[in-house]
Amino acid sequence: MLSVKEARGKVLSCSVKHKIKKVSLLDSLGLALAENMVSEDFIPAYDNSAMDGFAVKAVDIVGADKNYPIKLKLIKQDLPAGKIPENKLESGYCVQIMTGAPISEGSDCVVMKEDAIKEGKDVLIFRECKQGENVRYKGEDIKKGDIVIKKGKKIFPGDIGVMASIGRSEILVNFPPTVGILATGSELVEIHEKLETGKVRDSNSYSLSAQIKEAGACSKRYGIVRDDKEILKKKIRETLSDCDILLLTGGVSVGDYDFVKEILDELDAEFVFWRVNQRPGKPMAFLTYKDKFIFALPGNPVSVMVCFELYVRPLIKKIMGDKKLLRDTITARAFYDFKHKEGRTDFIRVKIEKVEDETYFKSTGMQGSGILMSMAEADGLAVFPEEIGNIEKNTEIEVYLLKD
Ligand code: AMP
Ligand code: MG
């Protein structure tokens, strides 16, 4: 049986094909760019004012001061943003200008409105100004031909702004994979149905959909299939042609009605591994089928979620071209003694708590693989490694955080 580390290594070393697709600008948020983003414009496109004030020649106002204002003649026409200056500015003149307006030829700085007073056809300037002061120069942000965002970078809101400013409305990205979910089990009913004895609501389809969504991929629920080998085989074949990764839940153990493994064998899917030396989530299989991936996950609701975190999420991230495949981990101390059997990796659902300067983890309660509340309340998974037995209070342990 594989160790967790080996199993994860096998998932992460799979070769994946990125799904390159054109999307609209806003839909690219959070995805990896699949092209070098090159600007075809200078940004700003022209020299313009950074302030509301008066465009002048710096030499005309040398020595201007509160006590020694310098008087300039005001050109009649002012320059609101969007207007193009009609005349060249001559010495001894100034022109009223607003933020963003192109500065007139002949002027080389802008005196802030606060440092000047209009007096009829004149303006008194109370402060001198250096050449270039309050001027934003053509191309000072971006030059024509610049690579503004490199291929492979994850797109954040600032990148969206840059792409909008250079006029890109459609972007090539690594599109997220479609991850299908097929729940197997004759006991399963839809979530709106009443619970009769012997029936279980199909929560896995929903917790997995949520995890897929949180990972940034597209989820597709294919519903419930009962434990009937022929029906199940037909359904698996159908769904495989429809998604990039197929998640099966349930029916992968060694029970008399557990057909998943047998079916996948018959469909000629290639087993990368089956069973991992961990709890929860031991009876899981990872397979490839043509250019697709299949995870046959255990039915137990906690196992399903833990296996997704450990193996499915990193694969999704890899297909998306995300550089960060794994969640952050921290080291925390056991708040009290924990029992642990040496020889197997256990993932304990824990809450993280800071006490003074120390970070501790506490159990979220009962740890059975069917106790979904243990997962709902968890901040992370404390990793009790195969090499060690009982964990004593204060022992430092690695915790995989479940939230970013
Ligand atoms: P299995 O892996 O098929 O042996 O199922 C293990 C346990 O998980 C059983 O108690 C099932 O009832 C439960 N289970 C299986 N599939 C689901 C599901 N989709 N939602 C909730 N519980 C499930
Ligand atoms: Mg079952």
Coordinates of C-alpha atoms and ligand atoms in Angstrom, one line a residue:
M1 CA 0.0 0.0 0.0
L2 CA 1.3 3.5 -0.9
S3 CA 2.2 6.1 1.7
V4 CA 0.5 9.5 1.5
K5 CA 3.7 11.0 0.3
E6 CA 4.1 8.5 -2.5
A7 CA 0.4 8.8 -3.5
R8 CA 0.6 12.6 -3.7
G9 CA 3.9 12.4 -5.6
K10 CA 2.2 10.2 -8.2
V11 CA -0.7 12.6 -8.6
L12 CA 1.6 15.6 -8.9
S13 CA 3.9 14.0 -11.4
C14 CA 1.1 13.2 -13.8
S15 CA 1.5 15.1 -17.1
V16 CA -1.5 17.3 -17.7
K17 CA -2.8 19.3 -20.7
H18 CA -3.8 22.9 -20.1
K19 CA -7.1 23.8 -21.5
I20 CA -6.3 27.1 -23.3
K21 CA -9.3 29.2 -24.0
K22 CA -10.3 32.8 -24.7
V23 CA -12.4 34.4 -22.1
S24 CA -13.8 37.9 -21.5
L25 CA -11.6 40.1 -19.4
L26 CA -13.4 39.8 -16.1
D27 CA -13.8 36.0 -16.4
S28 CA -10.0 35.8 -16.4
L29 CA -9.8 36.8 -12.8
G30 CA -8.0 34.1 -10.7
L31 CA -6.9 32.1 -13.8
A32 CA -3.4 31.8 -15.2
L33 CA -2.6 33.8 -18.3
A34 CA -1.8 31.7 -21.3
E35 CA -0.1 34.4 -23.4
N36 CA 2.4 37.2 -22.9
M37 CA 0.3 40.3 -22.5
V38 CA 1.8 42.9 -24.8
S39 CA 0.7 46.6 -24.9
E40 CA 0.0 48.1 -28.2
D41 CA -0.3 51.6 -26.7
F42 CA 1.6 54.0 -24.6
I43 CA -0.1 54.5 -21.2
P44 CA -0.7 57.4 -20.6
A45 CA -1.0 58.0 -24.3
Y46 CA 0.0 61.7 -24.0
D47 CA 1.6 64.1 -21.5
N48 CA -1.1 65.3 -19.1
S49 CA -1.8 67.1 -15.9
A50 CA -1.7 65.2 -12.6
M51 CA -3.5 68.1 -10.8
D52 CA -6.2 70.7 -11.2
G53 CA -4.4 73.9 -11.5
F54 CA -2.5 76.0 -14.1
A55 CA -0.1 74.9 -16.8
V56 CA 2.9 77.3 -17.0
K57 CA 6.5 77.5 -18.0
A58 CA 8.7 76.8 -15.0
V59 CA 11.1 79.6 -15.9
D60 CA 8.2 82.2 -15.6
I61 CA 7.6 81.5 -12.0
V62 CA 11.1 81.1 -10.5
G63 CA 11.1 82.6 -7.0
A64 CA 7.3 82.8 -6.7
D65 CA 6.4 82.7 -3.0
K66 CA 3.6 83.5 -0.6
N67 CA 5.0 87.0 -0.1
Y68 CA 6.2 87.5 -3.7
P69 CA 3.5 86.1 -6.0
I70 CA 4.2 86.2 -9.7
K71 CA 1.5 87.4 -12.0
L72 CA 0.7 85.5 -15.3
K73 CA -1.9 86.2 -17.9
L74 CA -4.6 83.7 -18.1
I75 CA -5.5 82.2 -21.5
K76 CA -9.2 82.4 -22.0
Q77 CA -9.9 78.9 -22.9
D78 CA -9.4 76.4 -20.1
L79 CA -8.5 72.7 -20.5
P80 CA -11.0 70.2 -18.9
A81 CA -10.1 66.4 -19.2
G82 CA -10.7 65.2 -22.7
K83 CA -10.0 68.6 -24.4
I84 CA -7.1 69.1 -26.7
P85 CA -5.2 72.4 -26.2
E86 CA -5.5 74.7 -29.2
N87 CA -2.6 77.1 -28.7
K88 CA 1.0 76.9 -27.8
L89 CA 1.7 78.5 -24.4
E90 CA 3.8 81.7 -24.7
S91 CA 6.0 83.1 -22.0
G92 CA 4.1 85.1 -19.4
Y93 CA 0.9 83.1 -19.8
C94 CA -0.8 80.3 -18.1
V95 CA -3.8 78.1 -18.9
Q96 CA -6.3 76.6 -16.4
I97 CA -6.1 72.8 -16.6
M98 CA -7.9 69.9 -15.0
T99 CA -6.5 66.5 -13.9
G100 CA -6.0 64.2 -16.9
A101 CA -6.1 66.9 -19.6
P102 CA -3.3 67.0 -22.2
I103 CA -0.8 69.7 -21.3
S104 CA -0.4 72.5 -23.8
E105 CA 2.7 72.7 -25.9
G106 CA 5.1 75.2 -24.4
S107 CA 4.1 74.5 -20.8
D108 CA 6.3 72.2 -18.7
C109 CA 4.7 72.1 -15.3
V110 CA 1.4 72.5 -13.5
V111 CA 0.9 74.8 -10.5
M112 CA -1.7 73.3 -8.1
K113 CA -4.9 75.3 -7.9
E114 CA -4.3 75.7 -4.1
D115 CA -1.0 77.7 -4.9
A116 CA -2.7 80.2 -7.2
I117 CA -5.5 82.8 -7.2
K118 CA -7.4 84.0 -10.2
E119 CA -7.7 87.8 -10.5
G120 CA -9.8 88.7 -13.4
K121 CA -7.7 88.0 -16.5
D122 CA -4.6 87.3 -14.4
V123 CA -3.4 84.6 -12.1
L124 CA -1.2 85.1 -9.1
I125 CA 1.2 82.2 -8.5
F126 CA 2.4 81.7 -4.9
R127 CA 4.8 78.9 -5.3
E128 CA 7.5 78.0 -7.8
C129 CA 7.4 74.8 -9.7
K130 CA 10.0 72.5 -11.1
Q131 CA 10.0 71.4 -14.7
G132 CA 7.9 68.3 -15.0
E133 CA 6.1 68.9 -11.6
N134 CA 2.5 67.6 -11.7
V135 CA 3.0 66.3 -15.2
R136 CA 2.3 62.7 -16.1
Y137 CA 4.4 61.8 -19.2
K138 CA 3.4 59.7 -22.2
G139 CA 4.3 56.1 -21.6
E140 CA 5.5 56.6 -18.0
D141 CA 3.3 53.7 -16.9
I142 CA 3.4 51.4 -19.9
K143 CA 5.3 51.7 -23.2
K144 CA 4.1 50.3 -26.5
G145 CA 5.6 46.8 -26.9
D146 CA 6.0 46.2 -23.2
I147 CA 5.1 42.8 -21.8
V148 CA 2.9 44.0 -19.0
I149 CA 1.9 40.5 -17.7
K150 CA 3.9 37.4 -18.3
K151 CA 2.4 34.1 -19.5
G152 CA 1.6 31.9 -16.6
K153 CA 0.9 34.6 -14.1
K154 CA -2.3 34.3 -12.0
I155 CA -4.6 37.2 -12.8
F156 CA -5.4 39.5 -9.9
P157 CA -7.7 42.6 -9.9
G158 CA -4.6 44.9 -10.6
D159 CA -3.9 42.9 -13.7
I160 CA -7.5 43.3 -14.9
G161 CA -7.1 47.0 -14.6
V162 CA -3.8 46.9 -16.6
M163 CA -5.4 44.8 -19.4
A164 CA -8.5 47.1 -19.5
S165 CA -6.2 50.1 -19.8
I166 CA -4.3 48.6 -22.8
G167 CA -7.7 47.8 -24.4
R168 CA -7.8 44.0 -24.1
S169 CA -11.3 42.7 -23.7
E170 CA -10.6 39.0 -24.4
I171 CA -7.8 37.1 -22.8
L172 CA -6.2 33.7 -23.4
V173 CA -6.2 31.7 -20.1
N174 CA -5.7 28.2 -18.8
F175 CA -9.3 27.3 -18.4
P176 CA -10.3 25.3 -15.3
P177 CA -11.1 21.6 -15.8
T178 CA -14.6 20.3 -15.6
V179 CA -14.8 17.9 -12.7
G180 CA -17.8 15.5 -12.8
I181 CA -19.2 13.8 -9.7
L182 CA -21.0 10.5 -9.8
A183 CA -22.4 9.2 -6.5
T184 CA -22.8 5.4 -6.2
G185 CA -24.8 3.5 -3.6
S186 CA -28.3 1.9 -3.5
E187 CA -28.9 3.6 -0.2
L188 CA -28.5 7.1 -1.5
V189 CA -31.4 9.5 -2.0
E190 CA -31.6 13.1 -3.3
I191 CA -31.1 15.8 -0.6
H192 CA -34.7 17.0 -0.7
E193 CA -36.0 13.5 0.1
K194 CA -37.2 12.2 3.4
L195 CA -34.9 9.9 5.3
E196 CA -36.5 6.5 5.6
T197 CA -34.6 3.8 7.5
G198 CA -31.8 2.5 5.3
K199 CA -31.5 5.7 3.3
V200 CA -28.8 8.3 3.3
R201 CA -28.9 11.7 1.6
D202 CA -26.3 12.1 -1.0
S203 CA -24.2 14.8 0.7
N204 CA -21.0 13.9 -1.1
S205 CA -22.1 15.3 -4.4
Y206 CA -22.6 18.6 -2.7
S207 CA -19.5 18.8 -0.5
L208 CA -17.4 17.8 -3.5
S209 CA -19.1 20.4 -5.8
A210 CA -18.4 23.0 -3.2
Q211 CA -14.7 21.9 -2.9
I212 CA -14.4 22.0 -6.7
K213 CA -15.9 25.5 -6.9
E214 CA -13.6 26.7 -4.1
A215 CA -10.7 25.3 -6.0
G216 CA -11.7 27.4 -9.0
A217 CA -12.9 24.6 -11.3
C218 CA -16.2 23.8 -12.9
S219 CA -18.3 21.1 -11.3
K220 CA -20.9 18.9 -12.8
R221 CA -23.2 16.5 -10.8
Y222 CA -24.2 13.4 -12.6
G223 CA -26.5 12.2 -9.8
I224 CA -26.9 8.9 -8.0
V225 CA -26.4 5.5 -9.5
R226 CA -27.4 2.4 -7.5
D227 CA -25.0 -0.5 -6.9
D228 CA -25.8 -2.3 -10.2
K229 CA -22.7 -3.2 -12.2
E230 CA -24.2 -2.9 -15.7
I231 CA -26.0 0.4 -15.0
L232 CA -23.0 1.8 -13.3
K233 CA -20.6 0.8 -16.0
K234 CA -22.8 2.4 -18.7
K235 CA -23.1 5.6 -16.6
I236 CA -19.3 5.8 -16.0
R237 CA -18.7 5.4 -19.7
E238 CA -21.1 8.2 -20.5
T239 CA -19.8 10.6 -17.9
L240 CA -16.2 10.0 -18.8
S241 CA -16.7 11.6 -22.2
D242 CA -18.2 14.7 -20.6
C243 CA -15.6 15.9 -18.1
D244 CA -11.8 16.2 -17.6
I245 CA -11.7 14.6 -14.1
L246 CA -14.4 12.2 -12.9
L247 CA -14.9 11.7 -9.2
L248 CA -16.8 8.6 -8.2
T249 CA -17.8 8.2 -4.6
G250 CA -18.7 5.0 -2.8
G251 CA -18.4 1.4 -3.9
V252 CA -14.6 1.3 -4.1
S253 CA -14.0 -0.9 -1.1
V254 CA -14.1 -4.7 -1.0
G255 CA -17.8 -5.2 -0.2
D256 CA -19.9 -7.5 -2.3
Y257 CA -21.6 -4.6 -3.9
D258 CA -18.5 -2.5 -4.5
F259 CA -18.2 -2.6 -8.3
V260 CA -16.3 0.5 -9.1
K261 CA -12.8 -1.0 -9.2
E262 CA -13.9 -3.9 -11.3
I263 CA -15.7 -1.6 -13.8
L264 CA -12.8 0.7 -14.2
D265 CA -10.6 -2.3 -14.8
E266 CA -12.9 -3.5 -17.6
L267 CA -13.1 0.0 -19.1
D268 CA -9.3 -0.2 -19.5
A269 CA -8.7 2.7 -17.3
E270 CA -5.1 2.7 -16.0
F271 CA -4.6 2.3 -12.3
V272 CA -2.0 4.7 -11.0
F273 CA -2.7 3.5 -7.4
W274 CA -5.3 1.9 -5.3
R275 CA -5.5 2.3 -1.5
V276 CA -3.3 4.7 0.5
N277 CA -2.0 4.0 3.9
Q278 CA -4.1 6.8 5.6
R279 CA -7.1 7.4 7.7
P280 CA -9.6 8.6 6.7
G281 CA -9.7 7.7 3.0
K282 CA -7.8 4.4 2.6
P283 CA -9.8 2.7 -0.1
M284 CA -9.4 5.2 -2.9
A285 CA -8.1 4.7 -6.4
F286 CA -6.5 7.1 -8.9
L287 CA -6.6 6.3 -12.5
T288 CA -6.0 7.8 -15.9
Y289 CA -8.2 7.2 -18.9
K290 CA -7.0 8.6 -22.2
D291 CA -6.3 12.2 -21.4
K292 CA -8.7 12.2 -18.4
F293 CA -8.3 11.4 -14.7
I294 CA -10.5 9.4 -12.5
F295 CA -10.6 9.3 -8.7
A296 CA -12.6 6.5 -7.2
L297 CA -13.2 8.0 -3.7
P298 CA -14.6 6.2 -0.6
G299 CA -18.2 6.8 0.2
N300 CA -17.7 8.0 3.7
P301 CA -18.4 11.8 3.8
V302 CA -15.3 12.8 5.6
S303 CA -13.0 10.5 3.6
V304 CA -14.3 11.9 0.4
M305 CA -13.5 15.5 1.5
V306 CA -10.1 14.7 2.9
C307 CA -9.1 12.8 -0.3
F308 CA -10.3 15.7 -2.4
E309 CA -8.0 18.0 -0.4
L310 CA -5.0 15.8 -0.5
Y311 CA -5.2 14.5 -4.1
V312 CA -7.9 16.1 -6.3
R313 CA -7.3 19.8 -5.5
P314 CA -3.6 19.8 -6.3
L315 CA -4.4 18.1 -9.7
I316 CA -7.0 20.7 -10.5
K317 CA -4.5 23.4 -9.6
K318 CA -1.9 21.8 -11.8
I319 CA -4.3 21.7 -14.8
M320 CA -5.1 25.3 -14.2
G321 CA -1.4 26.2 -14.3
D322 CA -1.6 27.6 -10.8
K323 CA 1.9 27.8 -9.3
K324 CA 0.6 27.1 -5.8
L325 CA -0.6 23.5 -5.9
L326 CA -0.8 22.8 -2.2
R327 CA -2.5 24.7 0.6
D328 CA -0.4 26.4 3.3
T329 CA 0.7 24.3 6.3
I330 CA 1.6 25.5 9.7
T331 CA 3.2 23.8 12.7
A332 CA 1.1 23.7 15.8
R333 CA 1.3 22.0 19.2
A334 CA -1.1 19.4 20.5
F335 CA -3.3 21.0 23.1
Y336 CA -3.7 17.6 24.9
D337 CA -2.6 14.0 24.4
F338 CA -3.9 12.3 21.3
K339 CA -4.0 8.5 20.6
H340 CA -2.4 7.4 17.4
K341 CA -1.5 4.0 16.0
E342 CA 2.0 3.9 14.5
G343 CA 2.2 2.7 10.9
R344 CA -0.4 4.8 9.2
T345 CA -0.9 8.5 8.5
D346 CA -4.0 9.9 10.2
F347 CA -5.6 13.2 9.3
I348 CA -7.2 14.6 12.4
R349 CA -9.7 17.4 11.9
V350 CA -8.7 20.2 14.2
K351 CA -9.4 23.8 15.2
I352 CA -6.4 26.1 15.5
E353 CA -6.1 28.3 18.6
K354 CA -3.6 30.9 19.7
V355 CA -2.7 30.9 23.4
E356 CA -0.3 33.8 24.1
D357 CA 2.4 33.3 21.4
E358 CA 1.9 29.6 20.8
T359 CA -0.4 28.0 18.2
Y360 CA -2.2 24.9 19.3
F361 CA -4.6 22.4 17.7
K362 CA -7.6 20.9 19.3
S363 CA -9.7 18.0 17.9
T364 CA -13.1 19.0 16.4
G365 CA -14.7 16.1 18.3
M366 CA -15.6 12.6 17.2
Q367 CA -13.3 11.6 14.3
G368 CA -15.2 8.9 12.6
S369 CA -15.1 9.0 8.8
G370 CA -18.9 9.5 8.8
I371 CA -18.9 12.4 11.3
L372 CA -19.3 15.3 8.8
M373 CA -19.5 17.8 11.7
S374 CA -15.8 17.1 12.4
M375 CA -15.0 18.5 8.9
A376 CA -17.4 21.4 9.0
E377 CA -15.8 22.8 12.1
A378 CA -12.2 22.2 11.1
D379 CA -9.6 24.8 10.3
G380 CA -7.2 22.2 9.2
L381 CA -6.0 18.6 9.1
A382 CA -3.3 17.7 11.7
V383 CA -1.0 15.1 10.1
F384 CA -0.1 12.3 12.5
P385 CA 2.7 10.6 10.5
E386 CA 3.1 6.8 10.1
E387 CA 6.5 6.9 11.9
I388 CA 5.1 8.0 15.3
G389 CA 2.6 6.6 17.8
N390 CA 0.7 8.5 20.4
I391 CA 1.0 12.2 20.3
E392 CA 1.8 13.8 23.6
K393 CA 0.5 17.2 24.7
N394 CA 2.7 20.0 23.3
T395 CA 4.2 17.9 20.5
E396 CA 4.7 20.0 17.3
I397 CA 2.7 18.6 14.4
E398 CA 2.2 19.8 10.8
V399 CA -1.3 21.0 10.1
Y400 CA -2.7 21.4 6.5
L401 CA -4.9 24.4 6.6
L402 CA -8.2 24.0 4.9
K403 CA -8.8 27.6 4.3
D404 CA -6.6 30.2 2.5
Ligands
AMP1 P1 -19.1 2.8 0.6 O1 -17.8 3.4 0.3 O2 -19.9 2.7 -0.6 O3 -18.9 1.5 1.3 O4 -19.8 3.8 1.5 C1 -19.3 4.0 2.8 C2 -20.3 4.9 3.6 O5 -20.5 6.1 3.0 C3 -21.7 4.3 3.7 O6 -22.2 4.4 5.0 C4 -22.5 5.1 2.7 O7 -23.9 5.1 3.1 C5 -21.9 6.4 2.8 N1 -22.0 7.1 1.6 C6 -21.7 6.6 0.4 N2 -22.0 7.5 -0.6 C7 -22.4 8.6 0.0 C8 -22.9 9.9 -0.4 N3 -22.9 10.2 -1.7 N4 -23.3 10.8 0.5 C9 -23.3 10.5 1.8 N5 -22.9 9.3 2.3 C10 -22.5 8.4 1.4
MG2 MG -21.7 1.6 -1.0

